[in-house]
Amino acid sequence: MKIIITGGAGFIGSHVVRLFVTKYPEYQILNLDALTYAGNLENLRDVESAPNYRLVKGDITDQAFVDELFAREEPDAVIHLAAESHVDRSITDPLAFVKTNVLGTVHLLNAAKNLWKPLGYEGKVFYHVSTDEVYGSLDFGPEMFTEDTSYDPRSPYSASKAASDHFVRAWHHTYHMPIKLSNCSNNYGPNHFPEKLIPLAIHRIQHGEAIPVYGKGENVRDWLFVKDHATAIDAVFHKGTVGETYNIGGVNEWANLELIHLLCDTLDEKTGKEKGTSRQLIKFVTDRAGHDLRYAIDSSKIMNELGWKPSVTFEQGLGLTVDWYLENETWLNNVTSGAYQDYYQKQYAQR
Ligand code: NAD
Ligand code: DAU
C-alpha cells in the first residue's frame, strides 16, 4: 500500500509518519509537506533514511501540483493532516486558513476522486484528521462532544476545519469517496511547536521569562499525548468504518492555570529548583478574541468499537514531554531561532 500522509513534518504528522514507517515496513509512506514555519524535518531524522519513506515537498493549495503528484504516484490512501493549526494565527490571518485548510483539502479530494473513481475506489481510503474545535465551546459541567454534536465553529481556524470536514463528507455522499474522519482534542508531547501553550510555557520557564496566561486561565482543554493520537489514527485507518467519524480525546480536562501550575512544579522538580519558583513567572494577559471556554471529548465510540485507549496518564505524558524538551534543547533553540528552516537546504542540497 502506498499512503500519502500530508503535513508529516508537523507536530502530529511526524509522530504518525514515524509510527507507520516503523510499524508497517511493507507500506510506502510519502510525506507531502510544504515545510511552512510549522514543518520541521528535524522531527523525522530517525526515519528519513528508511527505505519505505519519502519526502515530497509541495503545497496542497496548488491544484496542478497535487493532480500531477497523484497521477504520478498513484497512492492507495491519504491520511490528511496538513493544515494551518494555530488559533491565534487564524485571528490575525484568516485567509491563510481558508486557503490551506479548505482549498487544500478540496484539491486533495479532487485529485483522489479523479484517480480512484475510474477504479471503483476498490481498497482506497481518504482519511481526514480534524479537531474537536468544530463542535464549538461547552459550558463548565458534565457535557461532552459526541460524534452527533452539531457543528458550531467559532474561530477562523475551527470554521476552516469545519468546512474541510463538510467537504470530505460531501465527497463521500456525492462521489462515493471512501472517507474516514476523526476529531481530536488538544495534543501535547515531543516536537510540539512552541507557539502552543505547553511548549511555549516550557520554553519560557527554561529562559526565566513570563508565562502568558490568557484571561483568568479558567478555560478548559482536554489533553491527549501525541503518540496516543497517532495510535488512534492507526486504529481508525485500519479498523474504522468507511463514512464514519470517530472522536478522540484523553478524558483529561484541565483548566489552563491548573495545567500551568502542574507544568511549573514538574519543571521545578526535574531541574532541582525550589517548588514554586516557576509559578512566579505566570503573567495574566489579555484574553484571546472569542476564546472558547471548554472542550471535552466523549471517546467512547473509538474505545468501544476499535479498542483504542490512551496509554499514559497526563502526569506520565507531561513528565515524558518535559524530559524530552530538557534533553532536546537544541531542537527548541533551532525552532525559536528559525535555524531549523536551514535543515532542508543542507539535507537536500546534494540530492
Ligand atoms: P502543525 O501546524 O504542527 O503542522 C502542520 C503541517 O502541515 C506542517 O508540517 C506544515 O508544513 C504542513 N502544511 C501547512 N500548510 C501546508 C500546505 N499548504 N501544503 C502542504 N503542507 C502544509 O499541525 P499539528 O498540530 O501537527 O496538526 C496536524 C493536524 O491535526 C491539523 O489538521 C490539525 O487541524 C489537526 N489537529 C491538531 C490538534 C493539536 O492539538 N495540535 C488537535 C486535533 C487536530
Ligand atoms: O482542541 C484541539 C486544538 O487544540 C487543535 O485543533 C489546534 O490545532 C491546537 O492548536 C489546539 O488549539 P488551542 O487553541 O486549544 O491550543 P493552544 O495551545 O493555542 O491554547 C491552549 C489553551 O491555552 C487555550 O485555552 C488558549 C490558552 N493559551 C494559549 C497560549 C498560546 C494561553 O493561555 N496562553 C498562550 O500563550
Tab-separated table of C-alpha atoms and ligand atoms in Angstrom:
chain	number	residue	atom	x	y	z
A	1	MET	CA	0.000	0.000	0.000
A	2	LYS	CA	1.228	3.476	-0.863
A	3	ILE	CA	-0.017	6.154	1.543
A	4	ILE	CA	0.329	9.908	1.168
A	5	ILE	CA	0.499	11.446	4.638
A	6	THR	CA	0.089	15.218	4.365
A	7	GLY	CA	1.654	17.503	6.962
A	8	GLY	CA	4.065	14.767	8.028
A	9	ALA	CA	6.785	17.230	9.052
A	10	GLY	CA	4.489	18.907	11.591
A	11	PHE	CA	3.875	18.046	15.210
A	12	ILE	CA	1.260	15.271	14.978
A	13	GLY	CA	2.123	14.299	11.394
A	14	SER	CA	5.714	13.442	12.319
A	15	HIS	CA	4.503	11.017	15.012
A	16	VAL	CA	2.059	9.448	12.546
A	17	VAL	CA	4.770	9.109	9.874
A	18	ARG	CA	7.173	7.508	12.370
A	19	LEU	CA	4.515	5.050	13.576
A	20	PHE	CA	3.527	3.990	10.055
A	21	VAL	CA	7.106	3.820	8.677
A	22	THR	CA	8.310	1.636	11.550
A	23	LYS	CA	5.181	-0.463	12.191
A	24	TYR	CA	4.356	-1.175	8.546
A	25	PRO	CA	7.632	-1.696	6.639
A	26	GLU	CA	5.582	-3.144	3.754
A	27	TYR	CA	3.830	0.220	3.198
A	28	GLN	CA	5.334	3.037	1.125
A	29	ILE	CA	4.929	6.302	3.044
A	30	LEU	CA	5.056	9.589	1.138
A	31	ASN	CA	5.205	12.643	3.350
A	32	LEU	CA	3.624	15.528	1.421
A	33	ASP	CA	4.548	18.733	3.208
A	34	ALA	CA	5.101	22.347	2.156
A	35	LEU	CA	7.526	22.857	5.072
A	36	THR	CA	5.840	26.003	6.278
A	37	TYR	CA	7.076	27.558	9.519
A	38	ALA	CA	5.346	24.607	11.287
A	39	GLY	CA	7.063	21.880	9.254
A	40	ASN	CA	10.360	20.691	10.677
A	41	LEU	CA	12.322	17.843	9.109
A	42	GLU	CA	14.381	17.528	12.286
A	43	ASN	CA	11.268	15.821	13.661
A	44	LEU	CA	11.884	12.931	11.260
A	45	ARG	CA	15.663	12.473	11.312
A	46	ASP	CA	15.401	8.962	12.747
A	47	VAL	CA	13.209	7.709	9.880
A	48	GLU	CA	14.314	9.860	6.945
A	49	SER	CA	16.588	7.126	5.561
A	50	ALA	CA	14.075	4.303	5.909
A	51	PRO	CA	13.574	2.528	2.566
A	52	ASN	CA	9.778	2.879	2.791
A	53	TYR	CA	9.812	6.659	3.456
A	54	ARG	CA	9.996	9.622	1.071
A	55	LEU	CA	9.500	13.363	1.430
A	56	VAL	CA	7.656	15.225	-1.304
A	57	LYS	CA	7.969	18.950	-0.708
A	58	GLY	CA	4.862	20.581	-2.114
A	59	ASP	CA	1.883	22.768	-1.402
A	60	ILE	CA	-1.656	21.385	-1.242
A	61	THR	CA	-3.027	24.795	-2.255
A	62	ASP	CA	-1.536	24.172	-5.722
A	63	GLN	CA	-4.131	22.021	-7.563
A	64	ALA	CA	-1.912	21.380	-10.620
A	65	PHE	CA	0.907	20.103	-8.418
A	66	VAL	CA	-1.460	17.901	-6.377
A	67	ASP	CA	-3.067	16.442	-9.540
A	68	GLU	CA	0.311	15.683	-11.081
A	69	LEU	CA	1.549	14.074	-7.857
A	70	PHE	CA	-1.478	11.769	-7.598
A	71	ALA	CA	-1.265	10.823	-11.286
A	72	ARG	CA	2.466	10.046	-10.938
A	73	GLU	CA	2.443	8.265	-7.569
A	74	GLU	CA	-0.961	6.529	-7.717
A	75	PRO	CA	-1.427	6.378	-3.941
A	76	ASP	CA	-3.872	3.900	-2.396
A	77	ALA	CA	-4.682	6.062	0.593
A	78	VAL	CA	-4.386	9.557	2.003
A	79	ILE	CA	-4.035	10.498	5.662
A	80	HIS	CA	-4.579	14.236	5.607
A	81	LEU	CA	-3.062	16.281	8.428
A	82	ALA	CA	-1.576	19.289	6.604
A	83	ALA	CA	-3.195	22.451	7.895
A	84	GLU	CA	-2.712	25.817	9.405
A	85	SER	CA	-3.286	24.776	13.009
A	86	HIS	CA	-2.818	27.738	15.372
A	87	VAL	CA	-5.969	29.550	16.539
A	88	ASP	CA	-4.133	32.814	17.344
A	89	ARG	CA	-2.660	32.976	13.826
A	90	SER	CA	-6.133	32.383	12.383
A	91	ILE	CA	-7.346	35.503	14.154
A	92	THR	CA	-4.689	37.676	12.506
A	93	ASP	CA	-4.589	35.943	9.080
A	94	PRO	CA	-7.841	34.034	8.426
A	95	LEU	CA	-7.331	33.781	4.666
A	96	ALA	CA	-4.273	31.563	5.048
A	97	PHE	CA	-6.551	29.121	6.895
A	98	VAL	CA	-9.185	29.187	4.169
A	99	LYS	CA	-6.524	28.534	1.544
A	100	THR	CA	-4.750	25.621	3.204
A	101	ASN	CA	-7.497	24.039	5.277
A	102	VAL	CA	-10.421	24.426	2.879
A	103	LEU	CA	-8.979	24.789	-0.639
A	104	GLY	CA	-6.070	22.464	0.085
A	105	THR	CA	-8.437	19.755	1.319
A	106	VAL	CA	-10.688	20.134	-1.744
A	107	HIS	CA	-7.658	19.870	-4.051
A	108	LEU	CA	-6.675	16.581	-2.387
A	109	LEU	CA	-10.258	15.274	-2.578
A	110	ASN	CA	-10.441	16.167	-6.281
A	111	ALA	CA	-7.138	14.520	-7.095
A	112	ALA	CA	-8.095	11.376	-5.167
A	113	LYS	CA	-11.514	11.225	-6.868
A	114	ASN	CA	-10.006	11.631	-10.335
A	115	LEU	CA	-7.550	8.806	-9.674
A	116	TRP	CA	-9.791	6.416	-7.743
A	117	LYS	CA	-13.317	6.811	-9.150
A	118	PRO	CA	-12.471	5.126	-12.502
A	119	LEU	CA	-11.090	2.203	-10.448
A	120	GLY	CA	-14.301	1.927	-8.433
A	121	TYR	CA	-12.479	3.080	-5.269
A	122	GLU	CA	-11.538	-0.557	-4.518
A	123	GLY	CA	-9.200	-0.686	-1.489
A	124	LYS	CA	-8.863	3.116	-1.328
A	125	VAL	CA	-9.359	5.455	1.613
A	126	PHE	CA	-9.216	9.188	2.268
A	127	TYR	CA	-8.745	9.812	5.985
A	128	HIS	CA	-9.188	13.377	7.223
A	129	VAL	CA	-7.675	14.303	10.600
A	130	SER	CA	-9.702	17.027	12.253
A	131	THR	CA	-10.292	18.755	15.557
A	132	ASP	CA	-12.817	18.905	18.390
A	133	GLU	CA	-12.957	22.697	17.909
A	134	VAL	CA	-15.520	22.241	15.107
A	135	TYR	CA	-18.125	21.491	17.801
A	136	GLY	CA	-17.752	24.947	19.367
A	137	SER	CA	-17.492	25.648	23.074
A	138	LEU	CA	-19.020	23.966	26.152
A	139	ASP	CA	-20.013	25.491	29.481
A	140	PHE	CA	-18.461	24.204	32.688
A	141	GLY	CA	-20.271	20.993	33.589
A	142	PRO	CA	-20.548	17.367	32.551
A	143	GLU	CA	-21.488	17.819	28.865
A	144	MET	CA	-19.103	16.408	26.266
A	145	PHE	CA	-18.777	16.499	22.479
A	146	THR	CA	-20.004	13.316	20.803
A	147	GLU	CA	-19.894	12.423	17.116
A	148	ASP	CA	-23.515	13.678	16.912
A	149	THR	CA	-22.873	17.123	18.396
A	150	SER	CA	-23.860	19.846	15.914
A	151	TYR	CA	-21.053	21.837	14.384
A	152	ASP	CA	-20.663	25.340	15.855
A	153	PRO	CA	-17.160	26.609	14.984
A	154	ARG	CA	-16.295	29.988	16.452
A	155	SER	CA	-12.739	30.875	15.336
A	156	PRO	CA	-11.432	31.263	11.782
A	157	TYR	CA	-9.339	28.114	12.457
A	158	SER	CA	-12.263	25.986	13.607
A	159	ALA	CA	-14.511	27.385	10.854
A	160	SER	CA	-11.935	26.347	8.254
A	161	LYS	CA	-11.594	22.858	9.765
A	162	ALA	CA	-15.397	22.511	9.956
A	163	ALA	CA	-15.636	23.492	6.286
A	164	SER	CA	-12.992	20.925	5.353
A	165	ASP	CA	-14.894	18.216	7.298
A	166	HIS	CA	-18.069	19.105	5.377
A	167	PHE	CA	-16.245	18.881	2.040
A	168	VAL	CA	-14.829	15.464	2.952
A	169	ARG	CA	-18.323	14.185	3.816
A	170	ALA	CA	-19.733	15.812	0.647
A	171	TRP	CA	-17.230	13.833	-1.474
A	172	HIS	CA	-18.427	10.645	0.261
A	173	HIS	CA	-22.114	11.323	-0.368
A	174	THR	CA	-21.771	12.825	-3.849
A	175	TYR	CA	-18.914	10.849	-5.399
A	176	HIS	CA	-18.880	7.751	-3.127
A	177	MET	CA	-15.360	8.534	-1.934
A	178	PRO	CA	-14.407	6.072	0.859
A	179	ILE	CA	-13.667	8.523	3.652
A	180	LYS	CA	-12.875	8.337	7.354
A	181	LEU	CA	-12.773	11.237	9.786
A	182	SER	CA	-11.582	11.809	13.310
A	183	ASN	CA	-11.942	14.847	15.563
A	184	CYS	CA	-9.350	15.034	18.314
A	185	SER	CA	-8.782	17.153	21.410
A	186	ASN	CA	-5.614	19.123	22.308
A	187	ASN	CA	-2.418	17.181	21.746
A	188	TYR	CA	0.827	17.623	23.670
A	189	GLY	CA	4.210	15.892	23.587
A	190	PRO	CA	7.628	15.930	21.899
A	191	ASN	CA	8.123	18.107	18.783
A	192	HIS	CA	5.263	20.461	19.653
A	193	PHE	CA	5.888	23.872	18.072
A	194	PRO	CA	6.464	26.452	20.844
A	195	GLU	CA	3.662	28.790	19.824
A	196	LYS	CA	1.182	26.441	21.544
A	197	LEU	CA	0.572	26.637	25.298
A	198	ILE	CA	2.601	23.731	26.728
A	199	PRO	CA	5.853	24.042	24.705
A	200	LEU	CA	5.648	27.850	24.893
A	201	ALA	CA	5.454	27.650	28.695
A	202	ILE	CA	8.325	25.129	28.866
A	203	HIS	CA	10.495	27.396	26.725
A	204	ARG	CA	9.612	30.470	28.789
A	205	ILE	CA	10.312	28.666	32.082
A	206	GLN	CA	13.696	27.454	30.813
A	207	HIS	CA	14.616	31.040	29.955
A	208	GLY	CA	13.125	32.592	33.115
A	209	GLU	CA	10.607	34.545	31.041
A	210	ALA	CA	6.933	35.355	31.720
A	211	ILE	CA	4.376	32.606	31.021
A	212	PRO	CA	1.414	34.345	29.315
A	213	VAL	CA	-1.925	33.006	30.568
A	214	TYR	CA	-4.911	34.342	28.629
A	215	GLY	CA	-7.732	35.904	30.663
A	216	LYS	CA	-8.119	34.242	34.059
A	217	GLY	CA	-6.676	30.902	32.982
A	218	GLU	CA	-10.079	29.272	33.535
A	219	ASN	CA	-10.522	27.880	30.003
A	220	VAL	CA	-10.594	24.103	29.923
A	221	ARG	CA	-8.966	21.819	27.383
A	222	ASP	CA	-8.912	18.002	27.132
A	223	TRP	CA	-5.280	16.940	26.645
A	224	LEU	CA	-4.043	13.830	24.817
A	225	PHE	CA	-0.423	12.626	24.478
A	226	VAL	CA	0.514	12.927	20.796
A	227	LYS	CA	1.722	9.316	20.499
A	228	ASP	CA	-1.725	8.204	21.672
A	229	HIS	CA	-3.300	10.306	18.927
A	230	ALA	CA	-1.006	8.533	16.440
A	231	THR	CA	-2.165	5.088	17.663
A	232	ALA	CA	-5.788	6.284	17.428
A	233	ILE	CA	-5.174	7.345	13.803
A	234	ASP	CA	-3.659	3.910	13.143
A	235	ALA	CA	-6.801	2.290	14.632
A	236	VAL	CA	-9.229	4.434	12.616
A	237	PHE	CA	-7.219	3.997	9.408
A	238	HIS	CA	-7.115	0.192	9.693
A	239	LYS	CA	-10.272	-0.685	11.620
A	240	GLY	CA	-12.621	2.298	11.277
A	241	THR	CA	-15.769	2.015	9.163
A	242	VAL	CA	-15.837	3.916	5.870
A	243	GLY	CA	-18.021	7.031	6.073
A	244	GLU	CA	-17.778	7.186	9.872
A	245	THR	CA	-16.391	9.785	12.265
A	246	TYR	CA	-14.514	8.994	15.479
A	247	ASN	CA	-13.947	11.417	18.354
A	248	ILE	CA	-10.553	11.069	20.041
A	249	GLY	CA	-9.753	12.545	23.447
A	250	GLY	CA	-7.797	11.966	26.597
A	251	VAL	CA	-10.691	12.039	29.125
A	252	ASN	CA	-8.349	14.540	30.729
A	253	GLU	CA	-9.716	18.036	31.317
A	254	TRP	CA	-7.535	20.764	32.755
A	255	ALA	CA	-8.137	24.469	33.328
A	256	ASN	CA	-5.196	26.304	31.783
A	257	LEU	CA	-3.985	27.764	35.075
A	258	GLU	CA	-4.077	24.386	36.841
A	259	LEU	CA	-2.165	22.867	33.925
A	260	ILE	CA	0.477	25.602	34.083
A	261	HIS	CA	0.834	25.032	37.843
A	262	LEU	CA	1.456	21.321	37.251
A	263	LEU	CA	3.917	22.110	34.465
A	264	CYS	CA	5.813	24.630	36.637
A	265	ASP	CA	6.031	22.155	39.509
A	266	THR	CA	7.156	19.341	37.193
A	267	LEU	CA	9.925	21.520	35.744
A	268	ASP	CA	10.998	22.767	39.188
A	269	GLU	CA	11.293	19.186	40.396
A	270	LYS	CA	13.166	17.930	37.316
A	271	THR	CA	15.617	20.866	37.260
A	272	GLY	CA	16.283	20.923	41.020
A	273	LYS	CA	14.568	24.258	41.667
A	274	GLU	CA	12.621	25.031	44.819
A	275	LYS	CA	8.890	24.267	44.410
A	276	GLY	CA	7.037	27.474	43.498
A	277	THR	CA	9.955	29.090	41.637
A	278	SER	CA	8.489	28.776	38.128
A	279	ARG	CA	4.931	29.668	39.204
A	280	GLN	CA	6.260	33.189	39.862
A	281	LEU	CA	6.677	33.602	36.087
A	282	ILE	CA	2.913	33.339	35.436
A	283	LYS	CA	1.538	36.524	33.906
A	284	PHE	CA	-2.155	37.046	33.145
A	285	VAL	CA	-2.505	38.725	29.751
A	286	THR	CA	-5.341	39.968	27.521
A	287	ASP	CA	-7.690	37.158	26.583
A	288	ARG	CA	-7.811	35.583	23.106
A	289	ALA	CA	-10.629	37.069	20.985
A	290	GLY	CA	-13.634	34.707	21.004
A	291	HIS	CA	-11.795	32.337	23.382
A	292	ASP	CA	-13.698	29.033	23.569
A	293	LEU	CA	-14.397	28.247	27.227
A	294	ARG	CA	-14.261	24.471	27.350
A	295	TYR	CA	-13.678	21.445	25.141
A	296	ALA	CA	-14.373	17.893	26.304
A	297	ILE	CA	-14.464	14.820	24.126
A	298	ASP	CA	-16.508	11.683	24.606
A	299	SER	CA	-14.211	8.973	23.190
A	300	SER	CA	-16.464	6.018	23.935
A	301	LYS	CA	-17.100	5.200	20.257
A	302	ILE	CA	-13.434	4.675	19.328
A	303	MET	CA	-12.771	2.920	22.646
A	304	ASN	CA	-15.722	0.528	22.370
A	305	GLU	CA	-15.708	-0.091	18.618
A	306	LEU	CA	-11.990	-0.026	17.807
A	307	GLY	CA	-10.487	-0.983	21.188
A	308	TRP	CA	-8.300	2.127	21.375
A	309	LYS	CA	-7.378	3.836	24.636
A	310	PRO	CA	-4.696	6.299	25.775
A	311	SER	CA	-1.532	4.570	27.007
A	312	VAL	CA	-0.379	7.180	29.531
A	313	THR	CA	-1.904	9.344	32.246
A	314	PHE	CA	-1.472	13.105	31.925
A	315	GLU	CA	1.118	13.161	34.705
A	316	GLN	CA	3.138	10.450	32.902
A	317	GLY	CA	2.750	12.124	29.497
A	318	LEU	CA	3.670	15.545	30.811
A	319	GLY	CA	6.718	14.060	32.563
A	320	LEU	CA	7.820	12.403	29.298
A	321	THR	CA	7.228	15.692	27.458
A	322	VAL	CA	9.251	17.782	29.914
A	323	ASP	CA	12.067	15.188	29.808
A	324	TRP	CA	12.069	15.371	26.009
A	325	TYR	CA	12.300	19.175	25.972
A	326	LEU	CA	15.079	19.147	28.593
A	327	GLU	CA	17.027	16.580	26.545
A	328	ASN	CA	16.373	18.336	23.219
A	329	GLU	CA	17.299	21.924	23.945
A	330	THR	CA	18.909	22.189	20.503
A	331	TRP	CA	15.583	21.323	18.837
A	332	LEU	CA	13.819	24.039	20.808
A	333	ASN	CA	16.591	26.602	20.228
A	334	ASN	CA	16.660	25.811	16.486
A	335	VAL	CA	12.905	26.284	16.285
A	336	THR	CA	12.854	29.513	18.225
A	337	SER	CA	15.836	30.929	16.294
A	338	GLY	CA	14.477	29.753	12.929
A	339	ALA	CA	17.616	27.644	12.282
A	340	TYR	CA	15.519	24.505	11.656
A	341	GLN	CA	14.467	26.013	8.338
A	342	ASP	CA	18.062	25.706	7.076
A	343	TYR	CA	17.873	21.952	7.554
A	344	TYR	CA	16.015	21.217	4.334
A	345	GLN	CA	18.597	23.184	2.328
A	346	LYS	CA	21.551	21.430	3.957
A	347	GLN	CA	19.989	17.986	3.928
A	348	TYR	CA	18.647	18.000	0.388
A	349	ALA	CA	21.014	20.362	-1.458
A	350	GLN	CA	23.085	17.442	-2.834
A	351	ARG	CA	20.145	15.108	-3.582
B	1	NAD	P1	1.294	21.653	12.679
B	1	NAD	O1	0.964	23.090	12.479
B	1	NAD	O2	2.313	21.285	13.695
B	1	NAD	O3	1.776	21.008	11.308
B	1	NAD	C1	1.126	21.265	10.089
B	1	NAD	C2	1.967	20.681	8.971
B	1	NAD	O4	1.279	20.923	7.738
B	1	NAD	C3	3.354	21.303	8.851
B	1	NAD	O5	4.325	20.311	8.635
B	1	NAD	C4	3.222	22.223	7.645
B	1	NAD	O6	4.448	22.419	6.948
B	1	NAD	C5	2.196	21.460	6.801
B	1	NAD	N1	1.483	22.348	5.891
B	1	NAD	C6	0.873	23.520	6.207
B	1	NAD	N2	0.350	24.089	5.108
B	1	NAD	C7	0.615	23.250	4.069
B	1	NAD	C8	0.330	23.273	2.691
B	1	NAD	N3	-0.329	24.298	2.139
B	1	NAD	N4	0.720	22.236	1.914
B	1	NAD	C9	1.388	21.196	2.475
B	1	NAD	N5	1.712	21.128	3.778
B	1	NAD	C10	1.336	22.142	4.576
B	1	NAD	O7	-0.100	20.943	12.975
B	1	NAD	P2	-0.450	19.798	14.030
B	1	NAD	O8	-0.668	20.414	15.350
B	1	NAD	O9	0.512	18.678	13.865
B	1	NAD	O10	-1.888	19.353	13.465
B	1	NAD	C11	-1.986	18.413	12.406
B	1	NAD	C12	-3.447	18.213	12.046
B	1	NAD	O11	-4.164	17.742	13.183
B	1	NAD	C13	-4.149	19.503	11.606
B	1	NAD	O12	-5.036	19.185	10.587
B	1	NAD	C14	-4.903	19.953	12.844
B	1	NAD	O13	-6.060	20.678	12.495
B	1	NAD	C15	-5.251	18.621	13.475
B	1	NAD	N6	-5.393	18.628	14.946
B	1	NAD	C16	-4.409	19.187	15.730
B	1	NAD	C17	-4.536	19.128	17.117
B	1	NAD	C18	-3.477	19.690	18.039
B	1	NAD	O14	-3.689	19.718	19.252
B	1	NAD	N7	-2.322	20.135	17.544
B	1	NAD	C19	-5.659	18.505	17.689
B	1	NAD	C20	-6.636	17.971	16.839
B	1	NAD	C21	-6.484	18.017	15.468
B	2	DAU	O1	-8.650	21.246	20.548
B	2	DAU	C1	-7.794	20.902	19.504
B	2	DAU	C2	-6.989	22.106	19.088
B	2	DAU	O2	-6.033	22.353	20.117
B	2	DAU	C3	-6.297	21.917	17.752
B	2	DAU	O3	-7.256	21.738	16.753
B	2	DAU	C4	-5.400	23.102	17.437
B	2	DAU	O4	-4.698	22.865	16.234
B	2	DAU	C5	-4.415	23.278	18.578
B	2	DAU	O5	-3.596	24.407	18.353
B	2	DAU	C6	-5.147	23.419	19.904
B	2	DAU	O6	-5.877	24.667	19.969
B	2	DAU	P1	-5.890	25.577	21.293
B	2	DAU	O7	-6.222	26.947	20.921
B	2	DAU	O8	-6.701	24.921	22.366
B	2	DAU	O9	-4.333	25.417	21.720
B	2	DAU	P2	-3.299	26.481	22.300
B	2	DAU	O10	-2.091	25.721	22.752
B	2	DAU	O11	-3.093	27.627	21.385
B	2	DAU	O12	-4.047	27.039	23.601
B	2	DAU	C7	-4.425	26.157	24.654
B	2	DAU	C8	-5.155	26.986	25.693
B	2	DAU	O13	-4.192	27.855	26.328
B	2	DAU	C9	-6.221	27.903	25.130
B	2	DAU	O14	-7.290	27.996	26.063
B	2	DAU	C10	-5.519	29.255	24.994
B	2	DAU	C11	-4.533	29.236	26.136
B	2	DAU	N1	-3.260	29.952	25.918
B	2	DAU	C12	-2.572	29.711	24.768
B	2	DAU	C13	-1.368	30.347	24.520
B	2	DAU	C14	-0.608	30.105	23.238
B	2	DAU	C15	-2.765	30.801	26.888
B	2	DAU	O15	-3.386	30.991	27.947
B	2	DAU	N2	-1.570	31.426	26.655
B	2	DAU	C16	-0.860	31.246	25.499
B	2	DAU	O16	0.209	31.875	25.340
